[in-house]
Coordinates of C-alpha atoms in Angstrom, one line a residue:
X1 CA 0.0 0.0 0.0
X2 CA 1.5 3.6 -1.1
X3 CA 2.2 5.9 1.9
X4 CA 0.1 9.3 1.2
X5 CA 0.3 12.8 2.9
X6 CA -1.9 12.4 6.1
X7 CA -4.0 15.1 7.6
X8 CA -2.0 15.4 11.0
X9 CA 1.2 12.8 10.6
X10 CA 3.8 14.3 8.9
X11 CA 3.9 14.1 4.5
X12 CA 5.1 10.9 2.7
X13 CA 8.6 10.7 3.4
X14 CA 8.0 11.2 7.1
X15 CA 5.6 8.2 7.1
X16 CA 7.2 6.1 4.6
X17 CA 10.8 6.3 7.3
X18 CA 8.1 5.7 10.6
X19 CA 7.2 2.7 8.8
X20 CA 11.2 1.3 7.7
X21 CA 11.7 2.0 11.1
X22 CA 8.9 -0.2 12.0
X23 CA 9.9 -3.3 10.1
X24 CA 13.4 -2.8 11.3
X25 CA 12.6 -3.2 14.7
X26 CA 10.4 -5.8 14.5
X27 CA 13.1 -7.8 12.7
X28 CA 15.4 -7.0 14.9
X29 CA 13.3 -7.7 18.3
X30 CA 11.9 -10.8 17.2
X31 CA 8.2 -10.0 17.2
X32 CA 7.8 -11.8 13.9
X33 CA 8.9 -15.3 15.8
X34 CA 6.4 -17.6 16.6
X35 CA 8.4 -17.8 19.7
X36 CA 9.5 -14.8 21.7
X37 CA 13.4 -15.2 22.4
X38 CA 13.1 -19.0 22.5
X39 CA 10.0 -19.3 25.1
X40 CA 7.2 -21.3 24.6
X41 CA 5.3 -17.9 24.4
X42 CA 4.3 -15.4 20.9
X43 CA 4.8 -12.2 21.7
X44 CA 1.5 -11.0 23.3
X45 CA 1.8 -13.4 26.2
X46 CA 5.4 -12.7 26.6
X47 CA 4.5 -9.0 26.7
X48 CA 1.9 -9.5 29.1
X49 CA 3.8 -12.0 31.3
X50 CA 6.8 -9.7 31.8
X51 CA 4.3 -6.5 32.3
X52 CA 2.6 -8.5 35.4
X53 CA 5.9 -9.9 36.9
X54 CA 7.7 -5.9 36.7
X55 CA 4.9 -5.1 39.2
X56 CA 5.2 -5.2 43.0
X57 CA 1.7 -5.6 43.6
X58 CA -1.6 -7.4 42.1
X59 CA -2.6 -5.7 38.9
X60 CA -5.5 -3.9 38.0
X61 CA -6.7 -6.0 35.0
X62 CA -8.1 -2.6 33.4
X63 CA -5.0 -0.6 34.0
X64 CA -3.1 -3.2 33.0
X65 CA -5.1 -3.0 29.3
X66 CA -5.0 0.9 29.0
X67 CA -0.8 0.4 30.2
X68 CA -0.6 -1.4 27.2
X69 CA -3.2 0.3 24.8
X70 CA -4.9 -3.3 24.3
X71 CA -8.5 -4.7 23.5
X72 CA -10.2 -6.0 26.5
X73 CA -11.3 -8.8 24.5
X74 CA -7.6 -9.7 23.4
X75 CA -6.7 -9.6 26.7
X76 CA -8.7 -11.6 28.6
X77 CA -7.7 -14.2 26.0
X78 CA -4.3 -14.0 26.7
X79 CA -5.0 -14.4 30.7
X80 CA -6.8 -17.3 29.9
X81 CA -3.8 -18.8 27.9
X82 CA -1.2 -18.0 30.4
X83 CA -3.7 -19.0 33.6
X84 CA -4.2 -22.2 31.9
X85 CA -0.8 -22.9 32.1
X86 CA -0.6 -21.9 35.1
X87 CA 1.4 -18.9 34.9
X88 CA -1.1 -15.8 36.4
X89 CA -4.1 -15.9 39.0
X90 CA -6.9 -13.7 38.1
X91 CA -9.2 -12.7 41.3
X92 CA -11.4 -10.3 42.0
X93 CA -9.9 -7.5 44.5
X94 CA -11.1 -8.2 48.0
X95 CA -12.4 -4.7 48.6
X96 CA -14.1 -4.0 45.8
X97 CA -14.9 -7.6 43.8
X98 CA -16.3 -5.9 40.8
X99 CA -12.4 -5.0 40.0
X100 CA -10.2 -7.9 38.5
X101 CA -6.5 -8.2 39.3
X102 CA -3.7 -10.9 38.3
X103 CA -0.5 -11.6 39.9
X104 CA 2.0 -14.3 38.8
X105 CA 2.1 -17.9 40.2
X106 CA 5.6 -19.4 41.8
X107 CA 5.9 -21.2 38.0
X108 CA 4.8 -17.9 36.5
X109 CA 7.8 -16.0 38.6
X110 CA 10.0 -18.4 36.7
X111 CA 9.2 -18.4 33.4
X112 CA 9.5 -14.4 33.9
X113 CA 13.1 -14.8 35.0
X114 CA 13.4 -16.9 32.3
X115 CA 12.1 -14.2 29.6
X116 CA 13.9 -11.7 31.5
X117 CA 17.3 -13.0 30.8
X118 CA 16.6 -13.7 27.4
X119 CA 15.9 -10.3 26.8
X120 CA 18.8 -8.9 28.0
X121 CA 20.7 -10.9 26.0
X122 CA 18.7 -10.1 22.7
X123 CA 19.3 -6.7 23.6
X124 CA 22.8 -7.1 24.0
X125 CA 23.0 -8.6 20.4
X126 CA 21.8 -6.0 19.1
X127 CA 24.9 -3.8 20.7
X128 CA 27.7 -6.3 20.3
X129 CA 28.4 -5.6 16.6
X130 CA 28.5 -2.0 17.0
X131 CA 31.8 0.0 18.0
X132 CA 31.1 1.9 21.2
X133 CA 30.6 5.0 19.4
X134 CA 27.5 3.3 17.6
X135 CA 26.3 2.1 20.3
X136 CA 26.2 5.6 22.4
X137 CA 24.9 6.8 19.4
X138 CA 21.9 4.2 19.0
X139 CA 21.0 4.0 22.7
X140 CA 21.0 8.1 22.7
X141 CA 18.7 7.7 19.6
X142 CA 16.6 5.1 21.3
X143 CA 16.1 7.1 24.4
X144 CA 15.3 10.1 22.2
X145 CA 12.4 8.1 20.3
X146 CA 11.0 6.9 23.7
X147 CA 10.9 9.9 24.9
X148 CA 8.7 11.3 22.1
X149 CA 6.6 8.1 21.3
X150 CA 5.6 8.4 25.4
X151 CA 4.7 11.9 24.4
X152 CA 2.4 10.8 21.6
X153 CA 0.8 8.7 23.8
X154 CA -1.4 11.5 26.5
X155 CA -3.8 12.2 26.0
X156 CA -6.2 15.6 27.0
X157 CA -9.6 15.5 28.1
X158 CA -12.3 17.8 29.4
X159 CA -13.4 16.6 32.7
X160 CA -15.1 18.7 35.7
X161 CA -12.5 19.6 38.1
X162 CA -14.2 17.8 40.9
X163 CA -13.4 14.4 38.8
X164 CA -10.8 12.3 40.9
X165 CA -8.4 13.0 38.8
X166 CA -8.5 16.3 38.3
X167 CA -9.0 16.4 42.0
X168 CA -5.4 14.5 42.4
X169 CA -3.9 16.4 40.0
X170 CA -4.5 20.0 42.1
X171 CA -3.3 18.2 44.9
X172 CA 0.0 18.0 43.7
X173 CA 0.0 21.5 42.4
X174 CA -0.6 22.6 45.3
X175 CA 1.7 20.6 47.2
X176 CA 4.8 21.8 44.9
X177 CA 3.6 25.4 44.8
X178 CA 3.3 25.3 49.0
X179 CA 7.0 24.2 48.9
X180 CA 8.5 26.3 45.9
X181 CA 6.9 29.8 47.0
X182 CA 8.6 31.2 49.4
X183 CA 5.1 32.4 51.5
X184 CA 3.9 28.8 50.6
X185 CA 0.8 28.8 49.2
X186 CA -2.6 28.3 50.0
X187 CA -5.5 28.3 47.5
X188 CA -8.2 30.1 49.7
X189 CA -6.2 32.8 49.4
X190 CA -5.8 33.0 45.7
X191 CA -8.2 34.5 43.5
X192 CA -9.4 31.2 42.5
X193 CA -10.2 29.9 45.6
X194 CA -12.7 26.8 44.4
X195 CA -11.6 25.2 40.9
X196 CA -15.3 24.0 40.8
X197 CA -15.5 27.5 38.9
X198 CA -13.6 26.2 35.9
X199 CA -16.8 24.6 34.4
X200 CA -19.0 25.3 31.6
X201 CA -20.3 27.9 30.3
X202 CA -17.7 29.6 32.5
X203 CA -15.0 27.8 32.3
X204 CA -12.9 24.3 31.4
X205 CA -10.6 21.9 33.1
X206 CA -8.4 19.5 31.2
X207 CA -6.2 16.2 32.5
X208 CA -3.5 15.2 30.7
X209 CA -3.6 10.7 30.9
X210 CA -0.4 8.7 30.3
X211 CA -1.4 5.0 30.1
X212 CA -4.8 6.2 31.7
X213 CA -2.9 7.5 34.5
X214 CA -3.8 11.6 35.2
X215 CA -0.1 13.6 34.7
X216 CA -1.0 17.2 34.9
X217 CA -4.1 19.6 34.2
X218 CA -5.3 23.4 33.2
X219 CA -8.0 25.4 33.3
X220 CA -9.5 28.0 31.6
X221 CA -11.7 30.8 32.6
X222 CA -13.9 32.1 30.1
X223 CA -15.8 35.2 32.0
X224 CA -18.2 36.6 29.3
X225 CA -16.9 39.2 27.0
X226 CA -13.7 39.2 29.0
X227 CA -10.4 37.9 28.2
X228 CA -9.7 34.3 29.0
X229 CA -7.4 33.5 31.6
X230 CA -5.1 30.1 31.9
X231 CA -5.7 28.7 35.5
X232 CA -3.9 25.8 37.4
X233 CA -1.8 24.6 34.7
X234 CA 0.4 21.7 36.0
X235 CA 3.2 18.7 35.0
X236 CA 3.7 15.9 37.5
X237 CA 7.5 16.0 37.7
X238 CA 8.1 12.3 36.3
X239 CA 6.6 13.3 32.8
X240 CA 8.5 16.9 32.1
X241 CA 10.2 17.2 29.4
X242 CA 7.6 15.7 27.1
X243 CA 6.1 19.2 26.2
X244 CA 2.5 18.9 28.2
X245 CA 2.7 22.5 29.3
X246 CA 3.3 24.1 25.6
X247 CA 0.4 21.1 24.3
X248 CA -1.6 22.4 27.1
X249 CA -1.3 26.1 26.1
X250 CA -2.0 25.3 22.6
X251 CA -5.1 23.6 23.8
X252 CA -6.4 26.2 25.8
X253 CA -5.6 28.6 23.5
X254 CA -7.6 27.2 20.6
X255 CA -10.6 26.9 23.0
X256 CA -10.5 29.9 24.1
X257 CA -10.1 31.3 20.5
X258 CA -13.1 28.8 19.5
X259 CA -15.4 30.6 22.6
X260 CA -15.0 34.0 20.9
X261 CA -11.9 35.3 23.6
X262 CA -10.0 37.7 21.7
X263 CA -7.0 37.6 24.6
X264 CA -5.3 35.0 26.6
X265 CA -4.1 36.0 29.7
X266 CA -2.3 34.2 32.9
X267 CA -0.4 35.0 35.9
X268 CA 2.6 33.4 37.6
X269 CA 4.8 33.7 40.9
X270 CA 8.3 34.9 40.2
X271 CA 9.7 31.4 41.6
X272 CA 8.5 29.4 38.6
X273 CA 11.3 30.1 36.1
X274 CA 10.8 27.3 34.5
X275 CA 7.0 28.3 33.3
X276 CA 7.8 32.3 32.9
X277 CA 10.3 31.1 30.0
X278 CA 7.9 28.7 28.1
X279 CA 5.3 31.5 28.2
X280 CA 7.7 34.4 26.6
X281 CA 8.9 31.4 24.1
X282 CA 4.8 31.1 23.7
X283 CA 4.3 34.6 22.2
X284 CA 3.0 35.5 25.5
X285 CA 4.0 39.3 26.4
X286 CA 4.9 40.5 29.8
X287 CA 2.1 43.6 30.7
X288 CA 1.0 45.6 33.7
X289 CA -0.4 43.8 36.4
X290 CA -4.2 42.9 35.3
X291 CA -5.5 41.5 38.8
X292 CA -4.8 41.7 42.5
X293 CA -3.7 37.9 42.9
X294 CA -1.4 38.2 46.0
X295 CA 1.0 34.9 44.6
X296 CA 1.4 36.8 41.1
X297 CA 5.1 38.7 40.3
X298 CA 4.4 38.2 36.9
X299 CA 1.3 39.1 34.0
X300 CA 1.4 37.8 30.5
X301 CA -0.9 38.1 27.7
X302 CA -1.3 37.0 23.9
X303 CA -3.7 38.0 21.6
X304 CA -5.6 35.4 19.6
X305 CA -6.6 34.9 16.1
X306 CA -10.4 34.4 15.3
X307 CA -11.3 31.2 14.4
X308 CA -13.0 30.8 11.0

């Protein structure tokens, strides 16, 4: 099948190198074996073995399947294959039975070691040939295309800020902004005291989900006839460097643009650096202090284009 231009990914010689780079590595991994590194396993239930045995705990069957991006259907299959063989024990979770977890068996524990070994060596063959410049050079590459695959994978949705994990998110922008600021900080204070207020018509919230897992959040205020405003924008620690907070301002910003706001505006405490950089990179402009928000050192805003 010829490769043609698509809408969002890239024209054809983007996609036709994505897809050499494909078939290369699944050469070179051994995905097209019938058995994965010499197991008695294919892929999928190799894959699904070594997920459950990484964890220190029972896994949540449905995490599990968003962790990997899977059909539910194709996974209980492969649970059924690798509790037949007495690998895994599925059970419902004693607090709450309508949840499924699995956890390996003593056998299972084996057979992981087994096809953990065996990785690391198929890993290692694929270094050994390479002079130790190619090989800083391809594991440098490597981490550089995890790093931005894992990006493609959040995603951003619209959920009311009292949703759990909006609710989890704030918690831990709170929690850093109490210990970066140097009066600490407490929302009552702020002028967005209650982010029930970011909710239609008025308002939005957004989570960012890696894996199904929340990883930051932002909200916009959309008073009527006013300017917008970007409110509690936030990226758990463990996934910066992805580029959430510039994909979060581009995402406000074209709702805001598509609610009619001719202005974006947002505030910031001179402690986060880090966040007053991205915004001037942003097209955001420094201005005169728009609001009496006691934690703000800093006012920003960009005009927007109307959408057609």
């Amino acid at each position: 099948m010829r490769e043609s231009e698509g809408e969002d990914g890239g024209g054809v010689g983007d996609v036709a190198q994505v897809r050499r780079f494909n078939r290369v590595v699944s050469e070179r991994v051994g995905v097209l074996q019938e058995r994965f590194h010499g197991t008695e396993r294919a892929y999928g239930q190799a894959r699904l073995l070594w997920e459950i045995g990484e964890a220190e705990a029972p896994l949540d069957v449905r995490k599990l399947r968003e962790r990997l991006g899977l059909d539910s259907g194709y996974v209980s299959r492969l649970l059924r294959a690798l509790e037949a063989d007495g690998l895994v024990v599925v059970e419902p979770l004693e607090r709450d039975r309508r949840v499924r977890t699995v956890r390996l068996t003593e056998r299972g524990r084996g057979e992981w070691a087994v096809l953990d070994r065996r990785s690391d060596e198929a890993a290692g063959s694929l270094l050994a040939p390479l002079s130790p410049a190619q090989r800083g050079r391809l594991v440098a590459a490597m981490a550089e295309v995890d790093r931005l695959l894992t990006a493609g994978t959040v995603t951003l949705d619209e959920v009311a800020p009292d949703h759990p994990d909006a609710e989890l998110c704030l918690r831990g922008y709170f929690a850093e902004l109490q210990e970066r600021f140097d009066t600490g900080f407490d929302p009552a204070r702020s002028l967005l005291p209650d982010a029930g207020e970011l909710r239609p018509p008025h308002g939005q919230f957004v989570v960012a989900r890696l894996h199904g897992e929340p990883v930051g959040c932002a909200g916009l205020k959309l008073p009527p006839g006013g300017a917008a405003e970007v409110k509690r924008m936030w990226v758990a620690p463990r996934v910066r460097g992805l580029g959430l907070a510039r994909r979060f301002l581009a995402e406000l910003e074209a709702r805001a643009a598509r609610h009619g706001a001719e202005l974006l505006r947002l505030d910031t405490n001179k402690a986060l650096s880090e966040a007053i950089g991205l915004y001037r990179a942003y097209g955001f402009e420094e201005v005169a202090a728009f609001n009496d928000e006691p934690y703000a050192h800093h006012w920003f805003e960009k005009r927007l284009r109307p959408t057609s």
